[in-house]
PDB file of C-alpha atoms in Angstrom:
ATOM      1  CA  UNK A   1      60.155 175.872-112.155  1.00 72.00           C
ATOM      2  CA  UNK A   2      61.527 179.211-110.405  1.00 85.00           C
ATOM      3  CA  UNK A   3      59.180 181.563-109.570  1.00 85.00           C
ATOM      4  CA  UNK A   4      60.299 185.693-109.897  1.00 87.00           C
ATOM      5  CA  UNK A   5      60.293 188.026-106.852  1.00 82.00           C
ATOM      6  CA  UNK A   6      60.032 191.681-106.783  1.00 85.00           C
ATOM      7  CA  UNK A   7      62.672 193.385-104.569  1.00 79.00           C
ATOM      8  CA  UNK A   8      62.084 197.181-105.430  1.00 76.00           C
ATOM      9  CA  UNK A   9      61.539 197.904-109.061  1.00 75.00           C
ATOM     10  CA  UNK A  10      63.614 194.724-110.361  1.00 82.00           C
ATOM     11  CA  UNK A  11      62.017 191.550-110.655  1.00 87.00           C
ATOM     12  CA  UNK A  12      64.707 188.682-109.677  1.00 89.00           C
ATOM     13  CA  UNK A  13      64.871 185.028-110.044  1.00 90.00           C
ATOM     14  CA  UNK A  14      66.842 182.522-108.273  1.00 89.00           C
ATOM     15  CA  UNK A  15      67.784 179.182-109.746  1.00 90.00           C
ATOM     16  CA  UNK A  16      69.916 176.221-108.383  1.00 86.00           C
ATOM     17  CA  UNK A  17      72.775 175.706-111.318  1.00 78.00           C
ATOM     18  CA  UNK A  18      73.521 171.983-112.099  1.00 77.00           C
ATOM     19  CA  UNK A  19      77.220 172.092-112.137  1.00 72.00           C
ATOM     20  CA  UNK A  20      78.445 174.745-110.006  1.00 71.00           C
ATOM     21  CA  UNK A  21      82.240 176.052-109.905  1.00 67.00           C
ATOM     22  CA  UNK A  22      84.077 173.882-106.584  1.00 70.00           C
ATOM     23  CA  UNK A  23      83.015 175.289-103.526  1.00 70.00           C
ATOM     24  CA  UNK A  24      79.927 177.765-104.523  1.00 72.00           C
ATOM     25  CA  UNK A  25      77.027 176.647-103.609  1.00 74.00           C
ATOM     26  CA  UNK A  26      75.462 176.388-106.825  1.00 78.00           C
ATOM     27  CA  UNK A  27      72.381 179.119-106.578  1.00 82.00           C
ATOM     28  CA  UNK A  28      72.713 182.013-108.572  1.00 82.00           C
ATOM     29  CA  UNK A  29      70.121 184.717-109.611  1.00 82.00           C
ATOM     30  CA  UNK A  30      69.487 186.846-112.310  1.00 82.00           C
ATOM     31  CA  UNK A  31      67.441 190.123-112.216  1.00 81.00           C
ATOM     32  CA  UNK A  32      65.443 191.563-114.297  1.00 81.00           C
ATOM     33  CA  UNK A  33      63.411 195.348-114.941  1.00 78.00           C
ATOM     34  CA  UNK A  34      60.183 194.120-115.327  1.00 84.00           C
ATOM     35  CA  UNK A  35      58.099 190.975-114.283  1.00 87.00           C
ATOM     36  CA  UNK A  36      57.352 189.526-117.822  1.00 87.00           C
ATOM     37  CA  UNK A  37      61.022 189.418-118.320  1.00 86.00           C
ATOM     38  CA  UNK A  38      61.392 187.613-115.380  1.00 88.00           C
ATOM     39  CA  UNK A  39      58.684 185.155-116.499  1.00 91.00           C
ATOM     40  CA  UNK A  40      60.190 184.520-120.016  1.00 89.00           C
ATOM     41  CA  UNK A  41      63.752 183.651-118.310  1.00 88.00           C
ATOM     42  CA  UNK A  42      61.340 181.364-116.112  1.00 91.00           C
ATOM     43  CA  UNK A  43      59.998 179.625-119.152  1.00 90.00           C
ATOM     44  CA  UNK A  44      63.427 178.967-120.273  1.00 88.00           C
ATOM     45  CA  UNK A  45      64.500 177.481-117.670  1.00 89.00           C
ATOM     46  CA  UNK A  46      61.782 174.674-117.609  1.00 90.00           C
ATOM     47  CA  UNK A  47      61.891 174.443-121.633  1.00 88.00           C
ATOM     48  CA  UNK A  48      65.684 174.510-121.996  1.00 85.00           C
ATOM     49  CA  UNK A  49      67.402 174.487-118.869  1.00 86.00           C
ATOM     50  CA  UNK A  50      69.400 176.712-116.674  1.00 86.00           C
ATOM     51  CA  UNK A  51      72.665 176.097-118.358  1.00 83.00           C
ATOM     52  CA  UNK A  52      70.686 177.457-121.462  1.00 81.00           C
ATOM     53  CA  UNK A  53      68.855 180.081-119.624  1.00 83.00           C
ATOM     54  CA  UNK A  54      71.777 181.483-117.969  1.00 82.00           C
ATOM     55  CA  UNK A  55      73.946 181.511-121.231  1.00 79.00           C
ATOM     56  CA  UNK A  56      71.199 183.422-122.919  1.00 78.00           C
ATOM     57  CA  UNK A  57      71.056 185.586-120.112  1.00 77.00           C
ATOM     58  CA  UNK A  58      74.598 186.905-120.258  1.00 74.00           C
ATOM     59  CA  UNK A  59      74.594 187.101-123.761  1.00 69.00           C
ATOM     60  CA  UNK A  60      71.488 189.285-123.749  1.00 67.00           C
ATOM     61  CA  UNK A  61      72.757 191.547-121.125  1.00 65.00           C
ATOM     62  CA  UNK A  62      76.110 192.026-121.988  1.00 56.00           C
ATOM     63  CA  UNK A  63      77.758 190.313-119.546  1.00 60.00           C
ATOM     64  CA  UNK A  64      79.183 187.237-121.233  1.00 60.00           C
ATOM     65  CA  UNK A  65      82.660 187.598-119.730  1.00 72.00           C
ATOM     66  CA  UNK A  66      83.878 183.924-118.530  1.00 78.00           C
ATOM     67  CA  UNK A  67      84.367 183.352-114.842  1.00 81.00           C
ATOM     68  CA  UNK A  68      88.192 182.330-114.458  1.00 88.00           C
ATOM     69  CA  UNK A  69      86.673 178.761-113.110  1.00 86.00           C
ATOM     70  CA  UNK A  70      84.991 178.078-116.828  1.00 82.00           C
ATOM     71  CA  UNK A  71      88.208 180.329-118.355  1.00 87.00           C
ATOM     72  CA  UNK A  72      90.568 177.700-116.828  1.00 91.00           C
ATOM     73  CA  UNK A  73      88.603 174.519-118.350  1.00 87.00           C
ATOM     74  CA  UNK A  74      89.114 175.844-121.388  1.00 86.00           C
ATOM     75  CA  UNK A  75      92.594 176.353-120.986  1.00 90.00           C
ATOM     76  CA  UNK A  76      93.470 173.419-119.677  1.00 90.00           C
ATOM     77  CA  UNK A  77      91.932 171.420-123.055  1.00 87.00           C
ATOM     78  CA  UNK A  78      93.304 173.962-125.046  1.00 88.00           C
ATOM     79  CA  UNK A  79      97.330 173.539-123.649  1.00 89.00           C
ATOM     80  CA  UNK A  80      99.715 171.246-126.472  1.00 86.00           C
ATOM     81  CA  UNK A  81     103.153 171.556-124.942  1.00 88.00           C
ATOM     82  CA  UNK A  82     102.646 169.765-121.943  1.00 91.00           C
ATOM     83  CA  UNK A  83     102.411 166.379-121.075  1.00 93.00           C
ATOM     84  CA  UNK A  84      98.734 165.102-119.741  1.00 93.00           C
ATOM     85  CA  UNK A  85     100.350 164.321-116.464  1.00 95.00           C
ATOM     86  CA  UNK A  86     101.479 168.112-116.142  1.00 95.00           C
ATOM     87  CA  UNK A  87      98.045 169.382-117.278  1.00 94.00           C
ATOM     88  CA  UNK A  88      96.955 167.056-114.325  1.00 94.00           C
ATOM     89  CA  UNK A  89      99.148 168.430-111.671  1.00 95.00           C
ATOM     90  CA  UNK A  90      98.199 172.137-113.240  1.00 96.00           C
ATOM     91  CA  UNK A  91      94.705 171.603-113.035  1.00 95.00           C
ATOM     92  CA  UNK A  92      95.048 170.250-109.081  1.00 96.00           C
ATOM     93  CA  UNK A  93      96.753 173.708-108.244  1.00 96.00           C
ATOM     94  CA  UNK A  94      94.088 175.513-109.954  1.00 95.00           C
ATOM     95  CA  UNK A  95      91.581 173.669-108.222  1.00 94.00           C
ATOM     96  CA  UNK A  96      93.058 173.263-104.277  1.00 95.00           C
ATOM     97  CA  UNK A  97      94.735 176.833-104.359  1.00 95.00           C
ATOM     98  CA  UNK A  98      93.103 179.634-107.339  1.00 95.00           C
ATOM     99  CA  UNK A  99      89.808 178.467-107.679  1.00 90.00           C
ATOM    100  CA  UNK A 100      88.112 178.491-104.260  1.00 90.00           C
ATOM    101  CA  UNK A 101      89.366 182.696-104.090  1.00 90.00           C
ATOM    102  CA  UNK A 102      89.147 183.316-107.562  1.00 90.00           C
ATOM    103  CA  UNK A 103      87.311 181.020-109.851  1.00 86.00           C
ATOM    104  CA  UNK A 104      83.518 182.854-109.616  1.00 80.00           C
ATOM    105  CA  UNK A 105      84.587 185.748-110.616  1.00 81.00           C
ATOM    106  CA  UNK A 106      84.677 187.299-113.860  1.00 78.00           C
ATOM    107  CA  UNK A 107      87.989 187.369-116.040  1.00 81.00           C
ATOM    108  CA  UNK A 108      87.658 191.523-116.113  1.00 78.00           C
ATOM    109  CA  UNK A 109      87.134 191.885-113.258  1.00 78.00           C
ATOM    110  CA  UNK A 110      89.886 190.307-110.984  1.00 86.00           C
ATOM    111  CA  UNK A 111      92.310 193.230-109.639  1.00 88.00           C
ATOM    112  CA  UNK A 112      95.232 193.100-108.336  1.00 91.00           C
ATOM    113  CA  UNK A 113      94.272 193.026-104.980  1.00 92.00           C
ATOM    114  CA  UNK A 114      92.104 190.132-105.285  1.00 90.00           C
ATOM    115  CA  UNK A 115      95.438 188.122-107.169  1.00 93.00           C
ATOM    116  CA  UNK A 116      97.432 189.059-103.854  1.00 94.00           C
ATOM    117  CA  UNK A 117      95.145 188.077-101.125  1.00 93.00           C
ATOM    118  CA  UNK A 118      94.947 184.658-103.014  1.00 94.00           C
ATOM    119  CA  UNK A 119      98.445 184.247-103.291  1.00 95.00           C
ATOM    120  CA  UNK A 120      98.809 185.686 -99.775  1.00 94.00           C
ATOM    121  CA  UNK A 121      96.747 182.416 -98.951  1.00 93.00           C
ATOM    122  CA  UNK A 122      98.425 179.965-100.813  1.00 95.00           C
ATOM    123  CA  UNK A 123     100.443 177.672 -98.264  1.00 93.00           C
ATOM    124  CA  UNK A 124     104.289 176.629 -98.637  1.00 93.00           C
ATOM    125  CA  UNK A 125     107.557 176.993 -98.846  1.00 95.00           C
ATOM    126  CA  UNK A 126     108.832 180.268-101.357  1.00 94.00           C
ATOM    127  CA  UNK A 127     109.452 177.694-104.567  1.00 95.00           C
ATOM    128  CA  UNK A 128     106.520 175.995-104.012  1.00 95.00           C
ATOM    129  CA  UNK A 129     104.013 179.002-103.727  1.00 95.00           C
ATOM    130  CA  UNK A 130     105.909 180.535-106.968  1.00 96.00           C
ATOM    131  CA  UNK A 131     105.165 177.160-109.128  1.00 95.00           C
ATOM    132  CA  UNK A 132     101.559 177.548-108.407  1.00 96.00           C
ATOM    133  CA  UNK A 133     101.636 181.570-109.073  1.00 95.00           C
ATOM    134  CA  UNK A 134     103.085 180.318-112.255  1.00 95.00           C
ATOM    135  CA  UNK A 135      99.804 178.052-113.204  1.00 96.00           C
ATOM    136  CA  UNK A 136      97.640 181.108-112.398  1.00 96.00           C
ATOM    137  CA  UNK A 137      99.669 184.075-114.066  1.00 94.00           C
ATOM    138  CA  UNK A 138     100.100 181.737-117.689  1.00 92.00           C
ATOM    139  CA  UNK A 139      95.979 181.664-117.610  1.00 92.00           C
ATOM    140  CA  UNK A 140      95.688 185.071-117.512  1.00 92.00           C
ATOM    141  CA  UNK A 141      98.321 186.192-120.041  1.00 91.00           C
ATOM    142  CA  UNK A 142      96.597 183.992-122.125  1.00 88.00           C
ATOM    143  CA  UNK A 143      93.033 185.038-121.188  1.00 82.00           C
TER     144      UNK A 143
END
């Protein structure tokens, strides 16, 4: 079970998630304002599990704003038009060239800036590095 630790005033617990986004390293934390807060989310974790625990979390705090990483799973089940082999190829450029820069973090909060120093990363030749922009820009018209 995690224990909470103070670090000023806010009480903040750290807990190993059991399916973390590709290439995180699967800890996150959550913080709280007081200790018996901390405690409860504790409790939840052991009765219903961090997946649970976490959700709740977000929910109760306001923040439950999909990373792009769990965006794009639900995207991918959610596309009609194209083939399962194209879904397949879409989801392998999402994985090898948006999600490592992009997936963690929240769908509001990606700027511009953090779109083009991905894409600045991407390797290949001019066609190739467009096709991929294309996978990533159709997730977040439709996000």
């Amino acid at each position: 079970m995690p224990v909470p630790h103070q670090q000023g005033s806010r009480w903040k617990v750290r807990v190993r998630h059991p399916d973390p986004p590709p290439g995180r390293s699967g800890y996150t934390s959550a913080t709280f304002a007081t200790a018996a807060e901390a405690e409860r989310f504790c409790r939840d974790v052991a009765d219903r599990g961090v997946v649970w625990a976490l959700a709740e979390y977000k929910r109760a705090n306001g923040n439950g704003t999909p990373t792009l990483d769990e965006w794009a799973a639900q995207h991918f089940a959610a596309l009609t038009e194209a083939s399962p082999s194209t879904i397949a190829t879409y989801r392998r450029v999402y994985e090898r060239d948006w999600s490592p820069k992009l997936g963690h973090l929240p769908l509001g909060s990606i700027t511009r800036t953090d779109v083009a120093a991905a894409l600045n990363a991407v390797p290949g030749a001019d066609k190739t590095r467009k096709n991929k922009w294309a996978v990533l820009t159709h997730m977040l018209k439709l996000a």
